[in-house]
CSV table of C-alpha atoms in Angstrom, one decimal:
chain,number,residue,atom,x,y,z
A,1,UNK,CA,34.1,62.1,67.2
A,2,UNK,CA,33.6,58.7,65.6
A,3,UNK,CA,35.9,57.4,62.9
A,4,UNK,CA,35.9,54.3,60.7
A,5,UNK,CA,39.5,53.5,61.5
A,6,UNK,CA,40.2,51.0,64.2
A,7,UNK,CA,42.4,52.0,67.1
A,8,UNK,CA,46.2,51.6,66.7
A,9,UNK,CA,47.4,48.1,67.3
A,10,UNK,CA,49.6,47.6,70.3
A,11,UNK,CA,51.6,44.8,68.7
A,12,UNK,CA,55.1,45.6,67.4
A,13,UNK,CA,55.7,45.5,63.7
A,14,UNK,CA,59.2,44.8,62.4
A,15,UNK,CA,60.8,47.7,60.7
A,16,UNK,CA,61.8,47.1,57.1
A,17,UNK,CA,65.5,47.5,56.2
A,18,UNK,CA,66.6,50.0,53.5
A,19,UNK,CA,67.2,47.1,51.2
A,20,UNK,CA,63.6,46.0,51.6
A,21,UNK,CA,62.4,49.6,50.9
A,22,UNK,CA,64.5,49.6,47.7
A,23,UNK,CA,63.2,46.2,46.7
A,24,UNK,CA,59.6,47.3,47.1
A,25,UNK,CA,60.1,50.5,45.3
A,26,UNK,CA,61.5,48.6,42.3
A,27,UNK,CA,58.6,46.1,42.3
A,28,UNK,CA,55.9,46.0,39.7
A,29,UNK,CA,53.2,46.2,42.4
A,30,UNK,CA,54.6,49.6,43.6
A,31,UNK,CA,55.0,50.7,40.1
A,32,UNK,CA,51.4,50.0,39.5
A,33,UNK,CA,50.4,52.0,42.6
A,34,UNK,CA,52.5,54.9,41.5
A,35,UNK,CA,51.0,54.8,38.0
A,36,UNK,CA,47.5,54.7,39.4
A,37,UNK,CA,48.2,57.7,41.5
A,38,UNK,CA,49.9,59.7,38.7
A,39,UNK,CA,47.4,58.9,36.0
A,40,UNK,CA,44.7,60.4,38.2
A,41,UNK,CA,46.4,63.3,40.0
A,42,UNK,CA,48.6,64.8,37.2
A,43,UNK,CA,45.9,65.3,34.5
A,44,UNK,CA,43.4,66.6,37.1
A,45,UNK,CA,46.0,69.0,38.5
A,46,UNK,CA,46.9,70.4,35.0
A,47,UNK,CA,43.1,70.7,34.3
A,48,UNK,CA,42.4,72.6,37.5
A,49,UNK,CA,45.4,75.0,37.1
A,50,UNK,CA,44.2,75.7,33.5
A,51,UNK,CA,40.7,76.4,34.8
A,52,UNK,CA,42.0,78.6,37.5
A,53,UNK,CA,44.3,80.6,35.1
A,54,UNK,CA,41.3,81.0,32.7
A,55,UNK,CA,39.4,82.6,35.5
A,56,UNK,CA,42.3,84.9,36.5
A,57,UNK,CA,43.0,85.9,32.8
A,58,UNK,CA,39.4,86.6,32.1
A,59,UNK,CA,39.2,88.7,35.3
A,60,UNK,CA,42.1,90.8,34.2
A,61,UNK,CA,41.6,91.1,30.4
A,62,UNK,CA,37.9,90.5,29.8
A,63,UNK,CA,36.3,92.8,32.3
A,64,UNK,CA,33.3,93.4,30.1
A,65,UNK,CA,32.6,89.7,29.7
A,66,UNK,CA,33.1,89.0,33.4
A,67,UNK,CA,30.9,91.9,34.3
A,68,UNK,CA,28.0,90.7,32.2
A,69,UNK,CA,25.0,90.3,34.4
A,70,UNK,CA,23.3,87.0,34.2
A,71,UNK,CA,20.4,87.7,36.5
A,72,UNK,CA,19.9,90.3,39.3
A,73,UNK,CA,23.3,91.3,40.6
A,74,UNK,CA,24.8,87.9,39.7
A,75,UNK,CA,27.5,88.4,37.0
A,76,UNK,CA,29.8,86.0,35.1
A,77,UNK,CA,32.7,86.6,37.4
A,78,UNK,CA,30.7,85.6,40.5
A,79,UNK,CA,29.5,82.4,38.8
A,80,UNK,CA,33.1,81.6,37.8
A,81,UNK,CA,34.4,82.4,41.3
A,82,UNK,CA,31.8,80.1,43.0
A,83,UNK,CA,32.6,77.4,40.3
A,84,UNK,CA,36.2,77.5,41.5
A,85,UNK,CA,35.1,76.4,44.9
A,86,UNK,CA,32.7,73.8,43.6
A,87,UNK,CA,35.4,72.3,41.4
A,88,UNK,CA,37.9,72.2,44.3
A,89,UNK,CA,35.4,70.3,46.5
A,90,UNK,CA,34.4,68.0,43.5
A,91,UNK,CA,38.1,67.1,42.8
A,92,UNK,CA,38.7,66.4,46.5
A,93,UNK,CA,35.7,64.1,46.7
A,94,UNK,CA,36.5,62.4,43.4
A,95,UNK,CA,40.1,61.8,44.6
A,96,UNK,CA,39.0,60.3,47.9
A,97,UNK,CA,36.8,57.9,46.1
A,98,UNK,CA,39.6,57.0,43.7
A,99,UNK,CA,42.1,56.6,46.6
A,100,UNK,CA,39.7,54.4,48.5
A,101,UNK,CA,38.9,52.2,45.6
A,102,UNK,CA,42.3,51.9,43.8
A,103,UNK,CA,45.2,53.3,45.8
A,104,UNK,CA,44.5,52.3,49.5
A,105,UNK,CA,44.1,48.6,48.9
A,106,UNK,CA,47.3,48.4,46.9
A,107,UNK,CA,49.2,50.5,49.5
A,108,UNK,CA,47.8,48.5,52.4
A,109,UNK,CA,48.9,45.2,50.7
A,110,UNK,CA,52.4,46.6,50.3
A,111,UNK,CA,52.5,48.0,53.9
A,112,UNK,CA,51.3,44.7,55.5
A,113,UNK,CA,53.8,42.7,53.4
A,114,UNK,CA,56.7,45.0,54.5
A,115,UNK,CA,55.7,44.8,58.1
A,116,UNK,CA,55.6,41.0,58.1
A,117,UNK,CA,51.8,40.7,58.2
A,118,UNK,CA,51.6,38.7,54.9
């Protein structure tokens, strides 16, 4: 199986001290990384949970609506159920794009600086 990641380096990296971890945690750069993550993950999580709860509530309390046939044996409940899977994969794909573009470069810069590479 091929991957895009290079093999692990055999050179030893220095281990940061607890004080260095605290210093990085309090830095503006780390704060920006945390904000970038939270501004993406939290709203999307809330939206997906609301979408999921809508599906569950409609399934429990709006059986007539969910049983409405759209075409053939396909009803609203089946379409909503499949849409749950589609939105899960869409969110995962979107997050991976966001992480690769915004989070990973910032995290790598912090990591390399802490390990003495910068």
